[in-house]
Amino acid sequence: MADKTSSNAYWAANIRVITISMVVWFVCSFGLGIILRPALSGIHIGGADLGFWFAQNGSIYVFLVLIFAYAAKMNKLDKEHGVEE
């Protein structure tokens, strides 16, 4: 990766993946678990309303899925830009 434009493209793609991951996690944890909790109170899952479920369990599950999705996407980006291990 000696080319400066290739390095910049890799960094831009990396930042884009991180930004999308953080937005998804924020929406699921803060948005659905706190801000939209009253709107989700009528939907029940596992004996609790959906907003409470996202605050207690859902955001953790989403975070775990994001970890594996991030690792897969970064492996793909590494191969595309020639910096894989």
CSV table of N, CA, C and O in Angstrom, one decimal:
chain,number,residue,atom,x,y,z
A,1,MET,N,0.8,-1.2,0.0
A,1,MET,CA,0.0,0.0,0.0
A,1,MET,C,0.9,1.2,0.0
A,1,MET,O,0.8,2.1,0.9
A,2,ALA,N,1.8,1.3,-1.0
A,2,ALA,CA,2.7,2.5,-1.1
A,2,ALA,C,2.0,3.7,-1.7
A,2,ALA,O,2.4,4.8,-1.4
A,3,ASP,N,0.9,3.5,-2.4
A,3,ASP,CA,0.2,4.6,-3.0
A,3,ASP,C,-0.6,5.4,-2.0
A,3,ASP,O,-1.4,4.8,-1.2
A,4,LYS,N,-0.5,6.7,-2.0
A,4,LYS,CA,-1.2,7.6,-1.1
A,4,LYS,C,-2.7,7.5,-1.3
A,4,LYS,O,-3.4,7.5,-0.3
A,5,THR,N,-3.1,7.5,-2.6
A,5,THR,CA,-4.6,7.5,-2.8
A,5,THR,C,-5.2,6.1,-2.3
A,5,THR,O,-6.3,6.1,-1.8
A,6,SER,N,-4.4,5.0,-2.5
A,6,SER,CA,-4.9,3.8,-2.0
A,6,SER,C,-5.0,3.8,-0.5
A,6,SER,O,-6.0,3.3,0.1
A,7,SER,N,-4.1,4.4,0.2
A,7,SER,CA,-4.1,4.5,1.6
A,7,SER,C,-5.3,5.4,2.1
A,7,SER,O,-6.0,5.0,3.1
A,8,ASN,N,-5.5,6.5,1.4
A,8,ASN,CA,-6.7,7.3,1.7
A,8,ASN,C,-8.0,6.6,1.5
A,8,ASN,O,-8.9,6.8,2.3
A,9,ALA,N,-8.1,5.8,0.4
A,9,ALA,CA,-9.3,5.1,0.1
A,9,ALA,C,-9.6,4.0,1.2
A,9,ALA,O,-10.7,3.9,1.6
A,10,TYR,N,-8.5,3.4,1.6
A,10,TYR,CA,-8.7,2.4,2.7
A,10,TYR,C,-9.1,3.0,4.0
A,10,TYR,O,-10.0,2.5,4.7
A,11,TRP,N,-8.5,4.2,4.3
A,11,TRP,CA,-8.9,4.8,5.6
A,11,TRP,C,-10.3,5.4,5.5
A,11,TRP,O,-11.1,5.3,6.5
A,12,ALA,N,-10.7,5.9,4.4
A,12,ALA,CA,-12.1,6.4,4.2
A,12,ALA,C,-13.1,5.3,4.3
A,12,ALA,O,-14.2,5.4,5.0
A,13,ALA,N,-12.8,4.1,3.7
A,13,ALA,CA,-13.7,3.0,3.9
A,13,ALA,C,-13.8,2.5,5.3
A,13,ALA,O,-14.8,2.1,5.8
A,14,ASN,N,-12.6,2.5,6.0
A,14,ASN,CA,-12.6,2.1,7.4
A,14,ASN,C,-13.4,3.0,8.3
A,14,ASN,O,-14.2,2.5,9.1
A,15,ILE,N,-13.3,4.3,8.1
A,15,ILE,CA,-14.1,5.3,8.8
A,15,ILE,C,-15.6,5.1,8.5
A,15,ILE,O,-16.4,5.2,9.4
A,16,ARG,N,-15.9,4.8,7.3
A,16,ARG,CA,-17.3,4.6,6.9
A,16,ARG,C,-17.9,3.4,7.6
A,16,ARG,O,-19.0,3.5,8.1
A,17,VAL,N,-17.2,2.3,7.7
A,17,VAL,CA,-17.7,1.1,8.4
A,17,VAL,C,-17.8,1.4,9.8
A,17,VAL,O,-18.9,1.0,10.4
A,18,ILE,N,-16.9,2.1,10.4
A,18,ILE,CA,-17.0,2.4,11.9
A,18,ILE,C,-18.2,3.3,12.1
A,18,ILE,O,-19.0,3.1,13.1
A,19,THR,N,-18.4,4.3,11.3
A,19,THR,CA,-19.5,5.3,11.5
A,19,THR,C,-20.8,4.5,11.4
A,19,THR,O,-21.7,4.8,12.2
A,20,ILE,N,-21.0,3.7,10.4
A,20,ILE,CA,-22.3,3.0,10.2
A,20,ILE,C,-22.5,2.1,11.4
A,20,ILE,O,-23.6,2.0,11.9
A,21,SER,N,-21.5,1.4,11.9
A,21,SER,CA,-21.6,0.5,13.0
A,21,SER,C,-22.0,1.3,14.3
A,21,SER,O,-22.9,0.9,15.0
A,22,MET,N,-21.4,2.4,14.5
A,22,MET,CA,-21.8,3.3,15.7
A,22,MET,C,-23.2,3.8,15.6
A,22,MET,O,-23.9,3.9,16.6
A,23,VAL,N,-23.6,4.2,14.4
A,23,VAL,CA,-25.0,4.7,14.2
A,23,VAL,C,-26.0,3.6,14.5
A,23,VAL,O,-27.0,3.8,15.2
A,24,VAL,N,-25.7,2.4,14.0
A,24,VAL,CA,-26.7,1.3,14.2
A,24,VAL,C,-26.7,1.0,15.7
A,24,VAL,O,-27.8,0.8,16.3
A,25,TRP,N,-25.6,0.9,16.4
A,25,TRP,CA,-25.6,0.6,17.8
A,25,TRP,C,-26.3,1.7,18.6
A,25,TRP,O,-27.0,1.5,19.5
A,26,PHE,N,-26.0,3.0,18.2
A,26,PHE,CA,-26.7,4.1,18.9
A,26,PHE,C,-28.2,4.0,18.8
A,26,PHE,O,-28.9,4.2,19.8
A,27,VAL,N,-28.7,3.8,17.6
A,27,VAL,CA,-30.1,3.7,17.3
A,27,VAL,C,-30.7,2.6,18.1
A,27,VAL,O,-31.8,2.8,18.8
A,28,CYS,N,-30.1,1.4,18.2
A,28,CYS,CA,-30.6,0.3,18.9
A,28,CYS,C,-30.6,0.5,20.4
A,28,CYS,O,-31.5,0.1,21.1
A,29,SER,N,-29.5,1.0,20.9
A,29,SER,CA,-29.3,1.1,22.4
A,29,SER,C,-30.0,2.3,22.9
A,29,SER,O,-30.9,2.3,23.8
A,30,PHE,N,-29.6,3.5,22.4
A,30,PHE,CA,-30.2,4.8,23.0
A,30,PHE,C,-31.6,5.1,22.4
A,30,PHE,O,-32.5,5.4,23.1
A,31,GLY,N,-31.7,4.9,21.0
A,31,GLY,CA,-33.0,5.2,20.4
A,31,GLY,C,-34.1,4.3,20.8
A,31,GLY,O,-35.1,4.8,21.3
A,32,LEU,N,-33.9,3.0,20.6
A,32,LEU,CA,-35.0,2.1,20.9
A,32,LEU,C,-35.2,1.8,22.4
A,32,LEU,O,-36.3,1.5,22.8
A,33,GLY,N,-34.1,1.8,23.1
A,33,GLY,CA,-34.1,1.5,24.5
A,33,GLY,C,-34.5,2.7,25.4
A,33,GLY,O,-35.0,2.5,26.5
A,34,ILE,N,-34.3,3.9,25.0
A,34,ILE,CA,-34.5,5.1,25.9
A,34,ILE,C,-35.5,6.0,25.2
A,34,ILE,O,-36.6,6.3,25.8
A,35,ILE,N,-35.2,6.6,24.0
A,35,ILE,CA,-36.0,7.6,23.4
A,35,ILE,C,-37.4,7.1,23.0
A,35,ILE,O,-38.4,7.7,23.2
A,36,LEU,N,-37.4,5.9,22.2
A,36,LEU,CA,-38.6,5.4,21.7
A,36,LEU,C,-39.3,4.4,22.6
A,36,LEU,O,-40.2,3.7,22.2
A,37,ARG,N,-38.8,4.2,23.8
A,37,ARG,CA,-39.4,3.2,24.7
A,37,ARG,C,-40.9,3.4,24.9
A,37,ARG,O,-41.6,2.4,24.9
A,38,PRO,N,-41.4,4.6,25.2
A,38,PRO,CA,-42.8,4.8,25.3
A,38,PRO,C,-43.6,4.3,24.1
A,38,PRO,O,-44.7,3.8,24.2
A,39,ALA,N,-43.1,4.6,22.9
A,39,ALA,CA,-43.8,4.2,21.7
A,39,ALA,C,-43.8,2.7,21.5
A,39,ALA,O,-44.7,2.2,20.8
A,40,LEU,N,-42.8,2.0,22.0
A,40,LEU,CA,-42.7,0.6,21.9
A,40,LEU,C,-43.3,-0.2,23.0
A,40,LEU,O,-43.2,-1.4,23.0
A,41,SER,N,-44.0,0.5,23.9
A,41,SER,CA,-44.6,-0.2,25.1
A,41,SER,C,-45.7,-1.1,24.8
A,41,SER,O,-46.0,-2.1,25.5
A,42,GLY,N,-46.4,-1.0,23.6
A,42,GLY,CA,-47.5,-1.9,23.3
A,42,GLY,C,-47.0,-3.2,22.6
A,42,GLY,O,-47.8,-4.1,22.5
A,43,ILE,N,-45.8,-3.3,22.2
A,43,ILE,CA,-45.3,-4.5,21.6
A,43,ILE,C,-44.6,-5.3,22.6
A,43,ILE,O,-43.6,-4.8,23.3
A,44,HIS,N,-45.0,-6.5,22.8
A,44,HIS,CA,-44.4,-7.4,23.9
A,44,HIS,C,-43.6,-8.5,23.2
A,44,HIS,O,-43.9,-9.1,22.2
A,45,ILE,N,-42.4,-8.7,23.9
A,45,ILE,CA,-41.5,-9.8,23.5
A,45,ILE,C,-41.0,-10.4,24.8
A,45,ILE,O,-40.5,-9.8,25.6
A,46,GLY,N,-41.2,-11.7,24.9
A,46,GLY,CA,-40.7,-12.4,26.1
A,46,GLY,C,-41.3,-11.9,27.4
A,46,GLY,O,-40.6,-12.0,28.4
A,47,GLY,N,-42.5,-11.5,27.4
A,47,GLY,CA,-43.1,-11.0,28.6
A,47,GLY,C,-42.9,-9.6,29.0
A,47,GLY,O,-43.4,-9.1,30.0
A,48,ALA,N,-42.0,-8.9,28.2
A,48,ALA,CA,-41.7,-7.5,28.5
A,48,ALA,C,-42.0,-6.6,27.3
A,48,ALA,O,-42.0,-7.2,26.1
A,49,ASP,N,-42.2,-5.3,27.4
A,49,ASP,CA,-42.4,-4.5,26.2
A,49,ASP,C,-41.1,-4.4,25.5
A,49,ASP,O,-40.0,-4.6,26.0
A,50,LEU,N,-41.2,-4.1,24.2
A,50,LEU,CA,-40.1,-4.1,23.3
A,50,LEU,C,-39.0,-3.0,23.7
A,50,LEU,O,-37.8,-3.3,23.6
A,51,GLY,N,-39.4,-1.9,24.2
A,51,GLY,CA,-38.4,-0.9,24.6
A,51,GLY,C,-37.6,-1.3,25.7
A,51,GLY,O,-36.4,-1.1,25.8
A,52,PHE,N,-38.2,-2.0,26.7
A,52,PHE,CA,-37.5,-2.5,27.9
A,52,PHE,C,-36.6,-3.7,27.4
A,52,PHE,O,-35.4,-3.8,27.8
A,53,TRP,N,-37.1,-4.5,26.5
A,53,TRP,CA,-36.2,-5.6,26.0
A,53,TRP,C,-35.0,-5.1,25.3
A,53,TRP,O,-33.9,-5.6,25.5
A,54,PHE,N,-35.1,-4.0,24.5
A,54,PHE,CA,-34.0,-3.4,23.8
A,54,PHE,C,-33.0,-2.8,24.8
A,54,PHE,O,-31.8,-2.9,24.7
A,55,ALA,N,-33.5,-2.2,25.9
A,55,ALA,CA,-32.7,-1.6,26.9
A,55,ALA,C,-31.9,-2.7,27.6
A,55,ALA,O,-30.7,-2.5,28.0
A,56,GLN,N,-32.5,-3.8,27.9
A,56,GLN,CA,-31.9,-4.9,28.7
A,56,GLN,C,-31.1,-5.9,27.9
A,56,GLN,O,-30.0,-6.3,28.3
A,57,ASN,N,-31.6,-6.3,26.8
A,57,ASN,CA,-31.0,-7.4,26.0
A,57,ASN,C,-30.7,-7.1,24.6
A,57,ASN,O,-29.6,-7.4,24.1
A,58,GLY,N,-31.6,-6.4,23.9
A,58,GLY,CA,-31.5,-6.2,22.5
A,58,GLY,C,-30.2,-5.4,22.1
A,58,GLY,O,-29.6,-5.8,21.1
A,59,SER,N,-29.9,-4.4,22.8
A,59,SER,CA,-28.7,-3.6,22.4
A,59,SER,C,-27.4,-4.5,22.6
A,59,SER,O,-26.5,-4.3,21.8
A,60,ILE,N,-27.4,-5.4,23.5
A,60,ILE,CA,-26.2,-6.3,23.7
A,60,ILE,C,-26.2,-7.3,22.5
A,60,ILE,O,-25.1,-7.5,22.0
A,61,TYR,N,-27.3,-7.8,22.1
A,61,TYR,CA,-27.3,-8.7,21.0
A,61,TYR,C,-26.9,-8.0,19.7
A,61,TYR,O,-26.1,-8.5,18.9
A,62,VAL,N,-27.4,-6.8,19.5
A,62,VAL,CA,-27.0,-6.0,18.3
A,62,VAL,C,-25.5,-5.7,18.4
A,62,VAL,O,-24.8,-5.8,17.3
A,63,PHE,N,-25.0,-5.4,19.5
A,63,PHE,CA,-23.5,-5.2,19.6
A,63,PHE,C,-22.7,-6.4,19.3
A,63,PHE,O,-21.7,-6.3,18.6
A,64,LEU,N,-23.2,-7.6,19.7
A,64,LEU,CA,-22.5,-8.8,19.4
A,64,LEU,C,-22.5,-9.1,17.9
A,64,LEU,O,-21.5,-9.5,17.3
A,65,VAL,N,-23.6,-8.8,17.2
A,65,VAL,CA,-23.8,-9.0,15.8
A,65,VAL,C,-22.9,-8.0,15.1
A,65,VAL,O,-22.2,-8.3,14.1
A,66,LEU,N,-22.8,-6.8,15.6
A,66,LEU,CA,-22.0,-5.8,15.0
A,66,LEU,C,-20.5,-6.1,15.0
A,66,LEU,O,-19.7,-5.8,14.1
A,67,ILE,N,-20.1,-6.8,16.1
A,67,ILE,CA,-18.7,-7.2,16.2
A,67,ILE,C,-18.3,-8.1,15.1
A,67,ILE,O,-17.3,-7.9,14.4
A,68,PHE,N,-19.1,-9.1,14.9
A,68,PHE,CA,-18.8,-10.1,13.9
A,68,PHE,C,-19.0,-9.5,12.5
A,68,PHE,O,-18.2,-9.8,11.6
A,69,ALA,N,-20.0,-8.6,12.3
A,69,ALA,CA,-20.1,-8.0,11.0
A,69,ALA,C,-19.0,-7.1,10.7
A,69,ALA,O,-18.5,-7.0,9.5
A,70,TYR,N,-18.5,-6.3,11.7
A,70,TYR,CA,-17.3,-5.5,11.5
A,70,TYR,C,-16.1,-6.3,11.2
A,70,TYR,O,-15.3,-5.9,10.2
A,71,ALA,N,-15.9,-7.4,11.8
A,71,ALA,CA,-14.7,-8.2,11.6
A,71,ALA,C,-14.7,-8.7,10.1
A,71,ALA,O,-13.7,-8.7,9.4
A,72,ALA,N,-15.9,-9.2,9.7
A,72,ALA,CA,-16.1,-9.7,8.3
A,72,ALA,C,-15.8,-8.6,7.3
A,72,ALA,O,-15.1,-8.8,6.3
A,73,LYS,N,-16.4,-7.5,7.5
A,73,LYS,CA,-16.3,-6.4,6.6
A,73,LYS,C,-14.9,-5.9,6.5
A,73,LYS,O,-14.3,-5.6,5.4
A,74,MET,N,-14.2,-5.8,7.7
A,74,MET,CA,-12.8,-5.3,7.6
A,74,MET,C,-11.9,-6.3,7.0
A,74,MET,O,-10.9,-5.9,6.3
A,75,ASN,N,-12.1,-7.6,7.2
A,75,ASN,CA,-11.4,-8.6,6.4
A,75,ASN,C,-11.5,-8.5,4.9
A,75,ASN,O,-10.5,-8.6,4.2
A,76,LYS,N,-12.7,-8.2,4.5
A,76,LYS,CA,-13.0,-8.0,3.1
A,76,LYS,C,-12.3,-6.7,2.6
A,76,LYS,O,-11.7,-6.8,1.5
A,77,LEU,N,-12.4,-5.7,3.4
A,77,LEU,CA,-11.7,-4.4,3.0
A,77,LEU,C,-10.1,-4.6,2.9
A,77,LEU,O,-9.5,-4.1,2.0
A,78,ASP,N,-9.6,-5.4,3.9
A,78,ASP,CA,-8.2,-5.6,3.9
A,78,ASP,C,-7.7,-6.4,2.6
A,78,ASP,O,-6.7,-6.0,2.1
A,79,LYS,N,-8.5,-7.3,2.2
A,79,LYS,CA,-8.2,-8.1,1.0
A,79,LYS,C,-8.3,-7.2,-0.2
A,79,LYS,O,-7.5,-7.3,-1.1
A,80,GLU,N,-9.3,-6.3,-0.3
A,80,GLU,CA,-9.5,-5.5,-1.4
A,80,GLU,C,-8.3,-4.5,-1.6
A,80,GLU,O,-8.0,-4.1,-2.7
A,81,HIS,N,-7.8,-4.0,-0.4
A,81,HIS,CA,-6.7,-3.0,-0.5
A,81,HIS,C,-5.3,-3.6,-0.3
A,81,HIS,O,-4.4,-2.9,-0.2
A,82,GLY,N,-5.3,-4.9,-0.2
A,82,GLY,CA,-4.0,-5.6,-0.2
A,82,GLY,C,-3.2,-5.5,1.2
A,82,GLY,O,-2.0,-5.5,1.2
A,83,VAL,N,-3.9,-5.4,2.3
A,83,VAL,CA,-3.3,-5.3,3.6
A,83,VAL,C,-3.7,-6.4,4.5
A,83,VAL,O,-3.5,-6.2,5.7
A,84,GLU,N,-4.1,-7.5,4.0
A,84,GLU,CA,-4.6,-8.6,4.8
A,84,GLU,C,-3.3,-9.3,5.5
A,84,GLU,O,-2.2,-9.2,5.0
A,85,GLU,N,-3.6,-9.9,6.6
A,85,GLU,CA,-2.5,-10.6,7.3
A,85,GLU,C,-2.2,-11.9,6.7
A,85,GLU,O,-3.0,-12.6,6.2
